[in-house]
Short mmCIF file of C-alpha atoms in Angstrom, two decimals:
data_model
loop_
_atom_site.label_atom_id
_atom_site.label_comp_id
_atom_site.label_asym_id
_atom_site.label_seq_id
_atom_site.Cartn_x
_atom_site.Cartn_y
_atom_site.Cartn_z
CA UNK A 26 79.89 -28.10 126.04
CA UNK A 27 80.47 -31.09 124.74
CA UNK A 28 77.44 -33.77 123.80
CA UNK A 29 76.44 -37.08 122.06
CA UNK A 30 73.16 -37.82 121.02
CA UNK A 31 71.82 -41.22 120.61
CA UNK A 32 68.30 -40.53 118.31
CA UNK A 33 66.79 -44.78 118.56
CA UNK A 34 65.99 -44.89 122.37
CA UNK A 35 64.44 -48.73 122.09
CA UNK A 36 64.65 -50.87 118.84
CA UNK A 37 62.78 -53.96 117.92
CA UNK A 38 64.05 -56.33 115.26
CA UNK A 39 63.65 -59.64 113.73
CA UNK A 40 66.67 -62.00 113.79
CA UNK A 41 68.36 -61.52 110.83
CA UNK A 42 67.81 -57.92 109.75
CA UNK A 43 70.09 -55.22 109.43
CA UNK A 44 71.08 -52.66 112.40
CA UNK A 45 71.92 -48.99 112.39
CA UNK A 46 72.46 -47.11 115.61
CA UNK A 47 72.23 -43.43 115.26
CA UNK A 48 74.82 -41.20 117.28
CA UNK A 49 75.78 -37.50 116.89
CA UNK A 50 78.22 -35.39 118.79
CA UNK A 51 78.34 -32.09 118.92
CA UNK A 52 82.10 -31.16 119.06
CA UNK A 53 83.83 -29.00 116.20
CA UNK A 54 87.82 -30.19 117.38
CA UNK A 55 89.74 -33.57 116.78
CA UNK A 56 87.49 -36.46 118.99
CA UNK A 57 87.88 -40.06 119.81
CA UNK A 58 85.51 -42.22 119.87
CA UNK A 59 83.73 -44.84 120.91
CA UNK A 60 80.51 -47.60 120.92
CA UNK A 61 80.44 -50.26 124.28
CA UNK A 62 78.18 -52.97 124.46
CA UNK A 63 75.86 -53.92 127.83
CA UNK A 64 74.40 -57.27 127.46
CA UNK A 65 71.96 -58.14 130.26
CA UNK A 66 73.21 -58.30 133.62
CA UNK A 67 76.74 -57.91 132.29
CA UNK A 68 79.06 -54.88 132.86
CA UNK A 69 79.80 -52.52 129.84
CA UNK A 70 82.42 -54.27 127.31
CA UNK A 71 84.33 -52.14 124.08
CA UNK A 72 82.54 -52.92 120.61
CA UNK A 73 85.26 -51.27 118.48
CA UNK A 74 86.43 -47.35 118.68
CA UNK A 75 88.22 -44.83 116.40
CA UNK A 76 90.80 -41.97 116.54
CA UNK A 77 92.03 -41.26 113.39
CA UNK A 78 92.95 -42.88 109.69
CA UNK A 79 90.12 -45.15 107.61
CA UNK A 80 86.64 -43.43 109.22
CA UNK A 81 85.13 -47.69 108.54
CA UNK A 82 86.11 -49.20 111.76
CA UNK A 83 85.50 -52.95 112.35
CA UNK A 84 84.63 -54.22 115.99
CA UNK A 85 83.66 -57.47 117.70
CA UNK A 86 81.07 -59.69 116.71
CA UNK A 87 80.66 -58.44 113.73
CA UNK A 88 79.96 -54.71 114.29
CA UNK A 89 81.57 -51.85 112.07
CA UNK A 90 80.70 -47.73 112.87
CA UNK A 91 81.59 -45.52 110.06
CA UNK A 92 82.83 -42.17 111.01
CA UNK A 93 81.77 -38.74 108.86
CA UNK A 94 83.24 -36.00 109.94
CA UNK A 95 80.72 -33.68 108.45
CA UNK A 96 78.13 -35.19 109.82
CA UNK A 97 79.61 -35.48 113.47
CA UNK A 98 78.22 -38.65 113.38
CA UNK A 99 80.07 -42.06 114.25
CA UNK A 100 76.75 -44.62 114.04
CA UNK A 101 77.31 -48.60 114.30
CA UNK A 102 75.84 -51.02 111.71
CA UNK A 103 75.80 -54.92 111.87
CA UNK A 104 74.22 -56.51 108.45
CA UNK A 105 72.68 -59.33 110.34
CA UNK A 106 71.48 -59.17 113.92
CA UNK A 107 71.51 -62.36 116.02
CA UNK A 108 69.30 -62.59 119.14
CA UNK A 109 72.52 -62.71 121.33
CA UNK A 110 73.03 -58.86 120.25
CA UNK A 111 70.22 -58.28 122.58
CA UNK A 112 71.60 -55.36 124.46
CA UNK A 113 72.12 -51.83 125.25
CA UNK A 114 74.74 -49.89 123.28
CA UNK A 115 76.12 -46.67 124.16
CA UNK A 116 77.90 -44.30 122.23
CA UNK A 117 80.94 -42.26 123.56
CA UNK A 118 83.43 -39.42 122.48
CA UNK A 119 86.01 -37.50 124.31
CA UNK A 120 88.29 -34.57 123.00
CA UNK A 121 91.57 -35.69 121.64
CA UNK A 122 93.06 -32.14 123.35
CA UNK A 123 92.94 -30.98 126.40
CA UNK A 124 90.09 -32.21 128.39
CA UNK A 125 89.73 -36.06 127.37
CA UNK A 126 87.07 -37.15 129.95
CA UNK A 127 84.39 -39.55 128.14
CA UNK A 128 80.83 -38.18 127.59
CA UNK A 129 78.35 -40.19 126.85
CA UNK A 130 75.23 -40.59 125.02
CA UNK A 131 72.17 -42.00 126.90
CA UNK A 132 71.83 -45.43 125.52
CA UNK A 133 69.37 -47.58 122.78
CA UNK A 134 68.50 -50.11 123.54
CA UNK A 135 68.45 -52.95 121.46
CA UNK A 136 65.45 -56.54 121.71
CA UNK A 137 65.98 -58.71 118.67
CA UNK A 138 63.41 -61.38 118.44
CA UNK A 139 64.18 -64.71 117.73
CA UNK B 919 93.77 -61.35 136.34
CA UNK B 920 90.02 -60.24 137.41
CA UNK B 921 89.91 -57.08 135.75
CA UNK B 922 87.52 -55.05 137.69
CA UNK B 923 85.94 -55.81 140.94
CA UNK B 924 83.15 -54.23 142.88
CA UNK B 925 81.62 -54.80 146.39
CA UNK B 926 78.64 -55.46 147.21
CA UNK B 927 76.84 -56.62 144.43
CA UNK B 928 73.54 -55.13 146.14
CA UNK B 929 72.67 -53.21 148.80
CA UNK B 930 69.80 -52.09 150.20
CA UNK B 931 70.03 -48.59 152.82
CA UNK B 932 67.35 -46.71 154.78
CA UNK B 933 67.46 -42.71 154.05
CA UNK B 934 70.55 -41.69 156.38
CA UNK B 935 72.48 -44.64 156.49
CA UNK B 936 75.91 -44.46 154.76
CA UNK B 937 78.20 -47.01 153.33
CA UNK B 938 81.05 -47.16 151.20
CA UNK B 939 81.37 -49.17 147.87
CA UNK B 940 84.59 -50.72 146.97
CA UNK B 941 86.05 -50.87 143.92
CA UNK B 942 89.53 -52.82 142.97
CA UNK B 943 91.86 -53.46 139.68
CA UNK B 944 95.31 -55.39 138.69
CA UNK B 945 95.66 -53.60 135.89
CA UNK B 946 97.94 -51.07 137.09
CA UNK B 947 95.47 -48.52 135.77
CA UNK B 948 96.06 -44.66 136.87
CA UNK B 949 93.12 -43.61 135.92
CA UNK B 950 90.06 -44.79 137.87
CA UNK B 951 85.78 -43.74 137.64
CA UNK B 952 82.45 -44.00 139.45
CA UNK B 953 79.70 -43.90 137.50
CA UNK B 954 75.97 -44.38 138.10
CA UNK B 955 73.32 -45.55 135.23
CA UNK B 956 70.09 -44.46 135.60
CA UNK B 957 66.82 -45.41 133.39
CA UNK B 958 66.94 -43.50 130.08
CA UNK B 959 69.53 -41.05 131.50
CA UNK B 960 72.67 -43.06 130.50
CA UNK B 961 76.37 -43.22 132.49
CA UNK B 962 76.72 -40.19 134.75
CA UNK B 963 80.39 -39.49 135.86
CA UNK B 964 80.52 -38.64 139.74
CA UNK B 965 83.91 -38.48 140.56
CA UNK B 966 87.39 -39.56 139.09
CA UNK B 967 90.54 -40.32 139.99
CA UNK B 968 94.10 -39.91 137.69
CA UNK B 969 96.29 -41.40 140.01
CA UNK B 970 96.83 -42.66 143.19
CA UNK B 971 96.01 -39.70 146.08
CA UNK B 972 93.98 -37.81 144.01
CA UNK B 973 90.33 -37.71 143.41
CA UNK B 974 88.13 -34.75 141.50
CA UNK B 975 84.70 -34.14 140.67
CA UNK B 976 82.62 -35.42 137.69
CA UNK B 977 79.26 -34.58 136.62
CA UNK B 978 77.36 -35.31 139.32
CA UNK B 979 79.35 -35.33 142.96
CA UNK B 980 76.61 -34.31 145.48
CA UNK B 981 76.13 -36.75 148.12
CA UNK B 982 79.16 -38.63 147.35
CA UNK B 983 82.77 -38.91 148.43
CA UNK B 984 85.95 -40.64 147.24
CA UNK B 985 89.40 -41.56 148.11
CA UNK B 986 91.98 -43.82 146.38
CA UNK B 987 94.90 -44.33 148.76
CA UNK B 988 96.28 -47.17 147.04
CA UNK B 989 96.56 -47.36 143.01
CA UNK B 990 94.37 -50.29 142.81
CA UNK B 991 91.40 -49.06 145.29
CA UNK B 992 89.42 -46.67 144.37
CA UNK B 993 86.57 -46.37 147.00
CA UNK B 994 83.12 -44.12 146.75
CA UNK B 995 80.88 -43.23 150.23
CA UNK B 996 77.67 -41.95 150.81
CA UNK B 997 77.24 -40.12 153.91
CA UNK B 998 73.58 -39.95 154.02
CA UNK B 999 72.02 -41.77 152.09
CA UNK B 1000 68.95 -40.39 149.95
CA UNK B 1001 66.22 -42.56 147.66
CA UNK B 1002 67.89 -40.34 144.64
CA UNK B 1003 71.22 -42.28 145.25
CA UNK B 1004 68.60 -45.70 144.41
CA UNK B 1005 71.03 -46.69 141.26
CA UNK B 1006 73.30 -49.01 139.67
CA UNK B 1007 77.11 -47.97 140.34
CA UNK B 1008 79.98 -48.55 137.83
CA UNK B 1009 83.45 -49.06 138.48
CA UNK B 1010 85.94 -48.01 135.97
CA UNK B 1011 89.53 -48.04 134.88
CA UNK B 1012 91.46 -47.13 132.27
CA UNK B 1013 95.40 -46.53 131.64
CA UNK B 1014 95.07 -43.19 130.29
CA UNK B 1015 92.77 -40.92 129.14
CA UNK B 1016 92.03 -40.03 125.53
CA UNK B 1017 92.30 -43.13 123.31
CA UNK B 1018 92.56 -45.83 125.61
CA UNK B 1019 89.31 -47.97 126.47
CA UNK B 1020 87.67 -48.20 129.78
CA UNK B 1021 87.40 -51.25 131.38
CA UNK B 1022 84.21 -51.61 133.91
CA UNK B 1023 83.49 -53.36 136.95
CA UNK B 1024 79.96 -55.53 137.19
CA UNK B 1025 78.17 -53.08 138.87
CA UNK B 1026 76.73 -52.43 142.71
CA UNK B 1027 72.66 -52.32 142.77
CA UNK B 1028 71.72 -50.03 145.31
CA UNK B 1029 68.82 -49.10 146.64
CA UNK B 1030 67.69 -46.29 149.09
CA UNK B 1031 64.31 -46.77 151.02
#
């Protein structure tokens, strides 16, 4: 069965410093996928998602996820965090065959100090 | 255009009380979700819809029923309510499945004493 693993659970940083989320699936076939965004009290938003062509995709507020293939691995980077990114982020793939329901990984999240 | 609506925004049930949780779009959406998030255990599908009339099961179903008689309702019960169903229940909607995003409701807080 299908399954996405988010490794950083809770991360801490400093205004300013650079963010990498960590998120694996663990499906051999042709996958979309996908990183929302949770910011406190809010409802879950899209950051940016891919399906196929350049693996570098760009999102909102600055995020990009790179996706590698032979890794299985589609993690999200920002160079700069601001204190507004304060938030949980969840990572998300579905199979571009057959059975397309979204699974999810279980959330990091993310405290950046002013 | 709202989006995604949810009532309540809270409840609070004794063990055996039911209630039903109401979920709306305008987005024309067929495809509709209830999720629940849980501390460290992420979104948990419970049941689905892909179109008006139809409902089926997600990953976690016990305890709950659905119906979606109109396209733009998409409504979730609980019989009998237990302190496991204590949670915070998404709403969500989506035109297809597959590459198109999801677009979620603000969430019902509820909690079972």
């Amino acid at each position: 069965a299908q399954s996405v693993s988010q490794h950083n659970h809770h991360v801490i940083l400093s205004e300013a410093a650079s963010l990498e989320l960590g998120c694996n699936y663990s499906y051999g076939g042709t996958v979309n996928l996908f990183w929302y965004v949770q910011y406190p009290g809010q409802h879950l938003q899209l950051l940016l998602k891919y399906f196929s062509g350049d693996p570098l995709v760009k999102g909102i507020k600055g995020f990009e996820a790179e996706f590698i293939k032979s890794k299985f691995s589609f993690n999200l980077r920002k160079p700069s965090v601001q204190w507004s990114d304060t938030a949980e982020y969840f990572c998300a793939v579905n199979d571009a065959g057959n059975n397309r329901k979204l699974i999810w990984g279980l959330g990091t999240s993310l405290a950046v100090n002013p | 255009n709202a989006g995604v609506t949810q009532t309540p925004k809270f409840r609070v049930l004794k063990t055996g009380q039911s209630m039903t949780l109401l979920c709306a779009q305008d987005m024309n959406h067929e495809y509709m979700y209830w999720y629940r998030q849980d501390p460290g255990m992420g979104l948990r599908l419970i049941h689905y819809s892909v179109g008006e009339g139809t409902t089926a099961k997600g990953e976690v179903p016990d305890g709950y029923n659905v119906s979606r008689l109109k396209k733009q309702n998409f409504l979730l019960g609980l019989e009998s309510a237990a302190p496991s169903q204590t949670s915070v229940y998404f709403c969500a909607s989506s035109r297809d499945q597959g590459r198109v995003e999801q677009y979620f409701g603000p969430g019902t807080r509820l909690t079972v004493t």
